[in-house]
Short mmCIF file of C-alpha atoms and ligand atoms in Angstrom, two decimals:
data_model
loop_
_atom_site.label_atom_id
_atom_site.label_comp_id
_atom_site.label_asym_id
_atom_site.label_seq_id
_atom_site.Cartn_x
_atom_site.Cartn_y
_atom_site.Cartn_z
CA MET A 175 -165.72 -0.23 -72.47
CA PHE A 176 -165.84 3.36 -71.02
CA TYR A 177 -167.26 3.48 -67.59
CA TYR A 178 -167.13 5.07 -64.21
CA LYS A 179 -165.72 3.17 -61.03
CA ASN A 180 -165.57 5.15 -57.80
CA ASN A 181 -166.07 8.41 -59.78
CA GLU A 182 -163.04 7.65 -62.00
CA LEU A 183 -163.26 7.14 -65.67
CA TYR A 184 -161.94 3.78 -67.00
CA VAL A 185 -161.28 2.41 -70.58
CA GLU A 186 -161.41 -1.32 -70.26
CA ASP A 187 -159.04 -2.22 -67.21
CA MET A 188 -157.21 1.21 -67.20
CA LYS A 189 -157.81 4.51 -65.59
CA VAL A 190 -158.02 7.19 -68.07
CA ALA A 191 -156.39 9.78 -65.73
CA ASP A 192 -153.29 7.50 -65.69
CA ILE A 193 -153.15 7.23 -69.52
CA ALA A 194 -153.47 11.07 -69.79
CA LEU A 195 -150.67 11.50 -67.34
CA GLU A 196 -148.38 9.20 -69.33
CA PHE A 197 -149.35 10.58 -72.83
CA LYS A 198 -150.26 14.10 -72.08
CA THR A 199 -153.40 15.99 -73.48
CA PRO A 200 -155.07 16.47 -75.87
CA LEU A 201 -155.19 12.81 -76.45
CA TYR A 202 -157.36 10.21 -78.36
CA ILE A 203 -157.91 7.10 -76.34
CA TYR A 204 -159.46 4.13 -78.35
CA SER A 205 -160.83 0.84 -76.91
CA LYS A 206 -159.72 -2.22 -79.05
CA SER A 207 -162.53 -4.40 -77.38
CA HIS A 208 -165.28 -1.97 -78.44
CA PHE A 209 -164.07 -2.19 -82.10
CA GLU A 210 -164.15 -5.97 -82.07
CA THR A 211 -167.44 -6.09 -80.21
CA GLN A 212 -169.17 -3.74 -82.78
CA TYR A 213 -167.76 -5.75 -85.63
CA LYS A 214 -168.74 -9.01 -84.37
CA LYS A 215 -172.23 -7.69 -83.48
CA LEU A 216 -172.92 -6.73 -87.14
CA ASP A 217 -171.13 -9.67 -88.65
CA GLU A 218 -173.15 -12.17 -86.66
CA LYS A 219 -176.53 -10.29 -87.57
CA ILE A 220 -175.98 -10.45 -91.29
CA THR A 221 -177.07 -14.16 -92.21
CA ARG A 222 -176.39 -13.93 -95.81
CA ARG A 223 -172.80 -14.24 -97.41
CA HIS A 224 -171.19 -10.90 -96.86
CA LEU A 225 -168.07 -8.77 -96.46
CA ILE A 226 -167.72 -5.80 -94.13
CA CYS A 227 -165.62 -3.19 -95.50
CA PHE A 228 -164.80 -0.81 -92.72
CA ALA A 229 -165.04 2.80 -94.02
CA LEU A 230 -161.57 4.08 -93.33
CA LYS A 231 -162.44 7.83 -93.43
CA ALA A 232 -164.03 7.32 -89.96
CA ASN A 233 -160.70 6.39 -88.35
CA SER A 234 -157.71 5.31 -90.48
CA ASN A 235 -155.25 4.88 -87.78
CA LEU A 236 -153.11 1.78 -88.84
CA ALA A 237 -153.78 -0.08 -85.49
CA VAL A 238 -157.47 0.56 -85.94
CA ILE A 239 -157.49 -0.77 -89.62
CA ASN A 240 -155.35 -3.64 -88.42
CA THR A 241 -157.80 -4.58 -85.56
CA PHE A 242 -160.57 -4.99 -88.17
CA ALA A 243 -158.38 -6.63 -90.92
CA LYS A 244 -157.65 -9.35 -88.47
CA LEU A 245 -161.18 -9.90 -87.94
CA GLY A 246 -161.49 -10.49 -91.85
CA ALA A 247 -162.80 -7.13 -92.60
CA GLY A 248 -162.21 -5.30 -96.05
CA ALA A 249 -162.16 -1.53 -96.49
CA ASP A 250 -164.19 1.12 -98.06
CA VAL A 251 -161.69 3.87 -99.25
CA VAL A 252 -162.15 7.26 -100.84
CA SER A 253 -158.79 7.98 -101.85
CA ALA A 254 -155.41 6.21 -103.02
CA GLY A 255 -153.99 7.48 -99.54
CA GLU A 256 -156.53 5.12 -97.90
CA ILE A 257 -155.38 2.19 -100.24
CA PHE A 258 -151.91 2.89 -99.09
CA ARG A 259 -152.92 2.94 -95.32
CA ALA A 260 -154.87 -0.20 -95.60
CA LYS A 261 -152.01 -1.96 -97.06
CA LYS A 262 -149.59 -0.80 -94.51
CA ALA A 263 -152.14 -1.91 -91.87
CA GLY A 264 -152.06 -5.51 -93.24
CA LEU A 265 -155.33 -5.38 -94.86
CA ASP A 266 -155.93 -7.61 -97.89
CA THR A 267 -156.37 -5.14 -100.93
CA THR A 268 -158.62 -7.50 -102.81
CA LYS A 269 -161.12 -6.70 -100.08
CA ILE A 270 -161.10 -2.91 -100.92
CA VAL A 271 -164.05 -1.10 -102.51
CA PHE A 272 -163.04 2.46 -103.92
CA SER A 273 -165.86 5.04 -103.47
CA GLY A 274 -165.94 8.71 -104.24
CA VAL A 275 -167.00 11.22 -106.97
CA GLY A 276 -163.56 12.40 -107.96
CA LYS A 277 -161.06 9.57 -108.40
CA THR A 278 -158.06 10.94 -110.36
CA PRO A 279 -156.17 8.85 -113.10
CA ASP A 280 -153.39 8.27 -110.70
CA GLU A 281 -155.73 6.99 -108.06
CA ILE A 282 -157.48 4.60 -110.53
CA LYS A 283 -154.07 3.37 -111.61
CA TYR A 284 -152.85 2.80 -108.06
CA ALA A 285 -156.16 0.92 -107.21
CA LEU A 286 -155.83 -1.31 -110.35
CA GLU A 287 -152.20 -2.12 -109.42
CA ASN A 288 -153.29 -3.28 -106.06
CA ASN A 289 -156.00 -5.54 -107.45
CA ILE A 290 -158.96 -4.00 -105.37
CA LEU A 291 -162.35 -5.64 -105.19
CA MET A 292 -164.13 -3.14 -107.25
CA PHE A 293 -164.56 0.59 -108.08
CA ASN A 294 -167.91 2.18 -107.12
CA ILE A 295 -168.35 4.44 -110.11
CA GLU A 296 -170.19 7.61 -109.62
CA SER A 297 -170.43 9.14 -113.27
CA PHE A 298 -170.22 8.19 -116.89
CA GLU A 299 -166.96 10.15 -117.39
CA GLU A 300 -165.42 8.25 -114.47
CA LEU A 301 -166.32 5.04 -116.21
CA GLU A 302 -164.52 6.19 -119.42
CA GLU A 303 -161.60 7.18 -117.47
CA ILE A 304 -161.45 3.82 -115.72
CA GLU A 305 -161.56 2.03 -119.00
CA LYS A 306 -158.84 4.22 -120.39
CA VAL A 307 -156.46 3.46 -117.44
CA ALA A 308 -157.25 -0.12 -117.36
CA CYS A 309 -156.45 -0.45 -121.03
CA LEU A 310 -153.18 1.28 -120.58
CA LEU A 311 -152.31 -1.17 -117.80
CA ASN A 312 -153.72 -4.01 -119.91
CA LYS A 313 -155.98 -4.90 -116.96
CA THR A 314 -159.74 -5.46 -116.43
CA ALA A 315 -161.34 -3.03 -113.96
CA PRO A 316 -164.01 -4.64 -111.57
CA VAL A 317 -166.83 -2.05 -111.30
CA SER A 318 -170.12 -1.34 -109.78
CA PHE A 319 -172.18 1.71 -110.02
CA ARG A 320 -173.28 3.94 -107.21
CA VAL A 321 -176.89 4.68 -107.67
CA ASN A 322 -178.47 7.87 -106.24
CA PRO A 323 -181.89 6.25 -105.07
CA ASN A 324 -183.30 9.62 -104.06
CA VAL A 325 -184.14 8.49 -100.56
CA ASP A 326 -184.24 10.87 -97.57
CA PRO A 327 -182.10 9.41 -94.89
CA LYS A 328 -183.64 11.89 -92.31
CA THR A 329 -180.17 12.90 -90.88
CA HIS A 330 -178.16 16.00 -90.71
CA PRO A 331 -177.99 17.74 -94.24
CA TYR A 332 -174.28 17.72 -94.32
CA ILE A 333 -174.18 13.90 -93.94
CA SER A 334 -177.10 13.09 -96.27
CA THR A 335 -176.00 11.69 -99.50
CA GLY A 336 -178.68 9.82 -101.26
CA LEU A 337 -181.03 12.70 -102.40
CA LYS A 338 -181.02 13.79 -106.03
CA LYS A 339 -179.68 17.25 -104.88
CA ASN A 340 -176.51 15.58 -103.45
CA LYS A 341 -173.51 15.15 -105.65
CA PHE A 342 -173.28 11.57 -105.13
CA GLY A 343 -174.02 8.51 -107.45
CA ILE A 344 -175.73 8.26 -110.84
CA SER A 345 -179.38 8.98 -110.96
CA HIS A 346 -181.62 5.80 -110.77
CA THR A 347 -183.17 7.20 -113.95
CA GLN A 348 -179.71 6.85 -115.82
CA ILE A 349 -178.23 3.85 -114.01
CA VAL A 350 -179.42 1.13 -116.46
CA ASP A 351 -177.73 3.14 -119.27
CA ALA A 352 -174.61 3.16 -117.34
CA TYR A 353 -174.46 -0.66 -117.05
CA LYS A 354 -175.34 -0.98 -120.79
CA LYS A 355 -172.39 1.27 -121.61
CA ALA A 356 -169.97 -0.62 -119.27
CA SER A 357 -171.04 -3.94 -120.78
CA GLN A 358 -169.63 -2.86 -124.07
CA MET A 359 -166.30 -1.97 -122.67
CA LYS A 360 -163.33 -4.29 -123.15
CA HIS A 361 -161.45 -3.49 -119.98
CA ILE A 362 -164.47 -3.31 -117.61
CA SER A 363 -165.78 -6.25 -115.71
CA ILE A 364 -169.27 -5.47 -114.11
CA LYS A 365 -169.40 -6.77 -110.46
CA GLY A 366 -172.08 -5.06 -108.49
CA ILE A 367 -174.26 -2.11 -107.51
CA GLN A 368 -173.76 0.20 -104.65
CA PHE A 369 -175.65 2.87 -102.72
CA HIS A 370 -174.98 4.98 -99.69
CA ILE A 371 -177.70 7.37 -98.62
CA GLY A 372 -176.25 9.13 -95.58
CA SER A 373 -174.66 8.69 -92.24
CA GLN A 374 -175.91 8.36 -88.63
CA LEU A 375 -179.20 6.73 -89.36
CA THR A 376 -180.81 5.23 -86.24
CA ASP A 377 -184.02 4.49 -88.08
CA VAL A 378 -183.19 1.82 -90.49
CA SER A 379 -186.28 2.05 -92.64
CA PRO A 380 -184.92 4.57 -95.21
CA PHE A 381 -182.06 1.77 -95.91
CA PHE A 382 -184.98 -0.49 -96.88
CA GLU A 383 -186.54 2.08 -99.15
CA ALA A 384 -183.21 2.36 -100.96
CA GLN A 385 -182.80 -1.33 -101.07
CA ILE A 386 -186.19 -2.03 -102.70
CA LYS A 387 -185.18 0.49 -105.34
CA VAL A 388 -181.88 -1.19 -105.98
CA ALA A 389 -183.44 -4.66 -106.07
CA HIS A 390 -185.86 -3.15 -108.79
CA ILE A 391 -182.93 -2.04 -110.71
CA MET A 392 -181.23 -5.30 -110.48
CA ARG A 393 -184.40 -7.06 -112.01
CA GLU A 394 -184.28 -4.52 -114.91
CA LEU A 395 -180.59 -5.37 -115.36
CA LEU A 396 -181.25 -9.17 -115.08
CA SER A 397 -183.71 -8.93 -117.85
CA LEU A 398 -181.05 -7.28 -120.09
CA GLY A 399 -178.67 -10.20 -119.15
CA ILE A 400 -176.60 -8.34 -116.72
CA LYS A 401 -176.13 -10.28 -113.47
CA LEU A 402 -174.55 -8.76 -110.36
CA ASP A 403 -172.44 -10.73 -108.02
CA ILE A 404 -172.10 -7.93 -105.31
CA ILE A 405 -174.75 -5.85 -103.67
CA ASP A 406 -173.07 -3.07 -101.80
CA ILE A 407 -175.43 -1.45 -99.27
CA GLY A 408 -173.15 1.24 -98.19
CA GLY A 409 -172.71 2.29 -94.60
CA GLY A 410 -174.50 4.92 -92.51
CA LEU A 411 -175.57 2.83 -89.46
CA GLY A 412 -175.89 5.34 -86.47
CA VAL A 413 -174.72 5.17 -82.91
CA VAL A 414 -175.91 6.93 -79.73
CA TYR A 415 -174.29 10.20 -79.06
CA GLU A 416 -176.90 11.53 -76.65
CA ASN A 417 -180.38 9.89 -76.26
CA GLU A 418 -181.02 8.48 -79.68
CA LYS A 419 -182.31 4.97 -80.00
CA GLU A 420 -179.70 2.39 -81.33
CA PRO A 421 -180.52 1.12 -84.93
CA ASP A 422 -182.26 -2.04 -84.87
CA LEU A 423 -179.79 -4.63 -86.40
CA ASP A 424 -182.28 -7.50 -86.46
CA GLN A 425 -184.55 -5.31 -88.55
CA TYR A 426 -181.63 -4.11 -90.75
CA ALA A 427 -180.61 -7.78 -91.37
CA ASN A 428 -184.32 -8.85 -92.15
CA PHE A 429 -184.62 -5.92 -94.53
CA ILE A 430 -181.62 -6.99 -96.34
CA ASN A 431 -182.87 -10.43 -96.74
CA GLU A 432 -186.35 -9.38 -97.74
CA ALA A 433 -185.34 -6.82 -100.34
CA PHE A 434 -182.75 -9.04 -102.08
CA LYS A 435 -184.51 -12.39 -101.72
CA ASP A 436 -184.53 -12.75 -105.40
CA PHE A 437 -180.74 -12.54 -105.64
CA PRO A 438 -179.62 -15.21 -103.10
CA ASP A 439 -176.18 -15.75 -104.74
CA SER A 440 -175.10 -12.21 -104.75
CA MET A 441 -172.64 -11.30 -101.83
CA ILE A 442 -173.59 -8.30 -99.60
CA VAL A 443 -170.95 -5.65 -99.07
CA LEU A 444 -171.50 -3.45 -96.08
CA GLU A 445 -169.59 -0.23 -95.46
CA PRO A 446 -169.85 0.76 -91.92
CA GLY A 447 -167.68 3.59 -90.43
CA ARG A 448 -169.15 5.34 -87.49
CA PHE A 449 -171.08 2.29 -86.27
CA LEU A 450 -167.85 0.23 -85.68
CA VAL A 451 -165.67 3.17 -84.09
CA ALA A 452 -167.58 6.22 -82.84
CA ASN A 453 -168.17 5.06 -79.22
CA GLY A 454 -164.84 3.15 -79.21
CA GLY A 455 -162.99 6.36 -78.60
CA ILE A 456 -162.80 9.43 -76.41
CA PHE A 457 -160.95 12.74 -76.74
CA VAL A 458 -159.34 13.85 -73.42
CA THR A 459 -158.36 17.40 -72.86
CA LYS A 460 -157.37 19.41 -69.94
CA VAL A 461 -158.85 22.61 -68.44
CA LEU A 462 -156.47 25.64 -68.96
CA TYR A 463 -158.46 28.52 -67.76
CA ARG A 464 -161.94 29.45 -66.72
CA LYS A 465 -163.60 32.89 -67.15
CA GLN A 466 -166.86 34.70 -67.01
CA ASN A 467 -167.97 37.31 -69.37
CA GLU A 468 -171.01 39.21 -68.30
CA GLY A 469 -172.36 36.17 -66.33
CA LYS A 470 -171.51 33.67 -69.19
CA ASN A 471 -169.23 30.91 -68.20
CA PHE A 472 -166.36 29.75 -70.45
CA ILE A 473 -164.26 26.62 -69.83
CA ILE A 474 -161.14 26.85 -72.01
CA VAL A 475 -159.44 23.51 -72.64
CA ASP A 476 -156.19 22.50 -74.25
CA GLY A 477 -158.02 20.62 -77.26
CA ALA A 478 -159.74 22.50 -80.05
CA MET A 479 -161.60 22.49 -83.19
CA ASN A 480 -158.51 21.29 -85.18
CA ASP A 481 -158.34 17.97 -83.15
CA LEU A 482 -162.08 17.30 -83.13
CA ILE A 483 -164.16 19.45 -85.45
CA ARG A 484 -167.63 17.58 -85.35
CA PRO A 485 -169.24 20.12 -82.87
CA SER A 486 -168.08 23.14 -85.04
CA LEU A 487 -168.90 21.44 -88.51
CA TYR A 488 -172.18 19.68 -87.83
CA ASP A 489 -173.19 21.18 -84.59
CA ALA A 490 -172.79 17.69 -83.25
CA TYR A 491 -173.54 16.73 -79.66
CA HIS A 492 -170.86 15.02 -77.81
CA LYS A 493 -171.27 13.92 -74.16
CA ILE A 494 -168.53 15.63 -71.83
CA GLU A 495 -167.86 14.47 -68.52
CA PRO A 496 -164.81 15.19 -66.05
CA VAL A 497 -162.41 12.18 -65.96
CA VAL A 498 -162.62 12.28 -62.22
CA LYS A 499 -165.96 13.19 -60.84
CA LYS A 500 -165.78 15.30 -57.62
CA ASN A 501 -169.45 15.74 -56.83
CA ALA A 502 -168.82 19.36 -57.74
CA LYS A 503 -171.79 21.76 -58.23
CA LYS A 504 -173.26 21.98 -61.74
CA ILE A 505 -172.77 25.18 -63.86
CA THR A 506 -173.69 26.10 -67.39
CA ALA A 507 -170.94 26.81 -69.55
CA ASP A 508 -169.40 27.01 -73.10
CA ILE A 509 -166.60 24.48 -73.42
CA VAL A 510 -163.99 26.10 -75.95
CA GLY A 511 -160.68 25.58 -77.29
CA PRO A 512 -157.81 28.11 -77.87
CA ILE A 513 -158.22 28.59 -81.52
CA CYS A 514 -158.92 32.18 -82.93
CA GLU A 515 -162.55 31.24 -84.13
CA SER A 516 -165.83 31.74 -82.40
CA GLY A 517 -166.64 28.30 -83.96
CA ASP A 518 -164.06 26.80 -81.83
CA PHE A 519 -166.27 24.82 -79.30
CA PHE A 520 -167.13 21.46 -77.96
CA ALA A 521 -170.23 22.43 -76.31
CA ARG A 522 -172.29 25.54 -75.81
CA SER A 523 -174.58 26.36 -72.76
CA ARG A 524 -173.74 22.88 -71.44
CA GLU A 525 -174.59 21.83 -67.90
CA ILE A 526 -171.43 20.30 -66.43
CA ASP A 527 -169.79 19.77 -63.14
CA SER A 528 -167.82 22.95 -62.07
CA LEU A 529 -164.20 22.35 -63.11
CA GLU A 530 -160.85 23.59 -61.94
CA ARG A 531 -157.58 24.29 -63.67
CA ASN A 532 -155.82 21.15 -64.90
CA ASP A 533 -158.96 18.89 -64.43
CA LEU A 534 -159.22 16.48 -67.30
CA VAL A 535 -162.53 16.11 -69.16
CA SER A 536 -163.42 13.37 -71.56
CA ILE A 537 -165.31 14.09 -74.81
CA PHE A 538 -167.13 10.81 -75.61
CA SER A 539 -168.04 9.19 -78.90
CA SER A 540 -164.89 10.58 -80.61
CA GLY A 541 -163.75 7.34 -82.25
CA ALA A 542 -165.31 8.30 -85.58
CA TYR A 543 -164.69 11.38 -87.78
CA GLY A 544 -162.45 12.65 -84.92
CA PHE A 545 -158.74 12.29 -85.62
CA THR A 546 -159.29 11.66 -89.34
CA MET A 547 -160.78 15.31 -89.74
CA ALA A 548 -157.90 16.84 -87.60
CA SER A 549 -155.87 19.53 -89.07
CA ASN A 550 -153.04 21.91 -88.08
CA TYR A 551 -154.89 24.97 -88.21
CA ASN A 552 -153.27 27.58 -85.90
CA SER A 553 -150.07 25.61 -86.23
CA ARG A 554 -151.23 23.18 -83.58
CA CYS A 555 -149.59 19.85 -83.56
CA LYS A 556 -152.04 16.94 -83.94
CA PRO A 557 -152.83 14.94 -80.90
CA ALA A 558 -151.63 11.58 -80.03
CA GLU A 559 -153.71 8.35 -80.26
CA VAL A 560 -153.53 5.42 -78.01
CA LEU A 561 -155.14 2.09 -78.19
CA VAL A 562 -156.09 0.14 -75.18
CA ASP A 563 -156.25 -3.51 -74.99
CA LYS A 564 -157.53 -4.68 -71.67
CA ASP A 565 -154.75 -3.55 -69.26
CA LYS A 566 -152.30 -2.55 -71.89
CA VAL A 567 -152.08 0.66 -73.56
CA LYS A 568 -150.11 1.40 -76.86
CA LEU A 569 -149.10 4.62 -78.51
CA VAL A 570 -150.37 4.15 -81.96
CA ARG A 571 -149.74 7.68 -83.24
CA ALA A 572 -147.21 9.91 -81.64
CA ARG A 573 -148.11 13.37 -80.86
CA GLU A 574 -146.82 15.72 -83.73
CA THR A 575 -143.70 17.94 -83.22
CA PHE A 576 -143.01 21.46 -84.49
CA GLU A 577 -140.70 19.71 -87.07
CA ASP A 578 -143.75 17.75 -88.37
CA LEU A 579 -145.51 21.22 -88.63
CA ILE A 580 -143.10 22.39 -91.32
CA ARG A 581 -142.30 19.13 -93.12
CA GLY A 582 -141.74 19.79 -96.82
CA GLU A 583 -141.85 23.44 -96.49
CA THR A 584 -139.04 25.72 -97.71
CA ILE A 585 -138.26 29.51 -97.89
C1 PLP B 672 -168.63 7.81 -95.25
C2 PLP B 672 -168.95 6.64 -96.23
C3 PLP B 672 -169.31 5.53 -95.50
C4 PLP B 672 -169.25 5.28 -93.98
O1 PLP B 672 -170.34 5.99 -93.43
P1 PLP B 672 -170.70 5.85 -91.94
O2 PLP B 672 -171.81 6.63 -91.77
O3 PLP B 672 -169.59 6.27 -91.13
O4 PLP B 672 -171.09 4.42 -91.84
C5 PLP B 672 -169.59 4.28 -96.25
N1 PLP B 672 -169.59 4.43 -97.67
C6 PLP B 672 -169.32 5.65 -98.18
C7 PLP B 672 -169.37 5.54 -99.67
C8 PLP B 672 -169.08 6.71 -97.62
O5 PLP B 672 -168.75 7.93 -98.19
#
């Protein structure tokens, strides 16, 4: 949905340069069609009964959540704030799964009041807390346990979550005990099992390795009389940022069918985040200044690490191109923001068309973990977000103002 025509970048039927002129920079631009296409692609591949729960932390703008909600999606949330967002976006709260290692009692209460699909429990103490809160509310809490299958997802260490050294889930050696304990509790209703081994997996075989382990646990549970209605296989499907190969969705779907063939009645829950939104967004920023320090080129733009932190945080690669290509000669430069940190860069030693002041550049694949990780560091106002639908563009989050910066503060 992002393409060049006559050397000008378009999103769907609109020129990016026109949008940037109207809404200023720095700016996030999303393509609604891309979101819908990704969702349908995955939805059609999974042949078993399933529910796609969009992982909101990837992009929790209300308009984005609403786009998926309209297609029938549920949500994977990691805080009560995300439940609040899902509700505001018109998503059916009975399709919400609640993940995370540190749910507070208030968050548990809020989730129970909103009748979510289930809690993905990550510790024995959390189980006890959920039982306690459910008892106080005189409710039954639907739960599954997140198992840590100790599988190497072969991805960046910061986004690897299914190894025993990671903080996530309950060890596969203790998981059966967790179910036994839960089955004795009055206010707990056992629904399923969940795992999530990491993010940005382009090879789907580690998923299969984890699925096999989970199916093994399910057979053990069945022998104890514990039957699970839901198999939640987490998120983690990767996308192409640079030259990775796309994950093979046919193989992914086959693996699911194969691993869980003994459990044909259980519903599969998927929790994709990045896969649905990463390549549906660009971050547009404008060249402020250029300079050379001892032969090294710097291009200073008006966007910064507070707007898009992935390059700084994960050393992530994002393709960067001018919004209007002028067939300029190539230079090698660092593309950096105005923040007072050496880590404030979008690319280092990158070959790029030589740019001039006020030229617009697009940082691609910024639809996931872009705006949701934005902060106000250096008292910078968070950027605006717009959603393009064919030849229409809508402001879906206004650029912050100085007043937004100090909201709630007093002297
Ligand atoms: C972050 C997260 C996801 C989404 O991960 P992606 O790699 O964006 O698909 C899904 N489930 C859980 C529990 C998560 O923490």
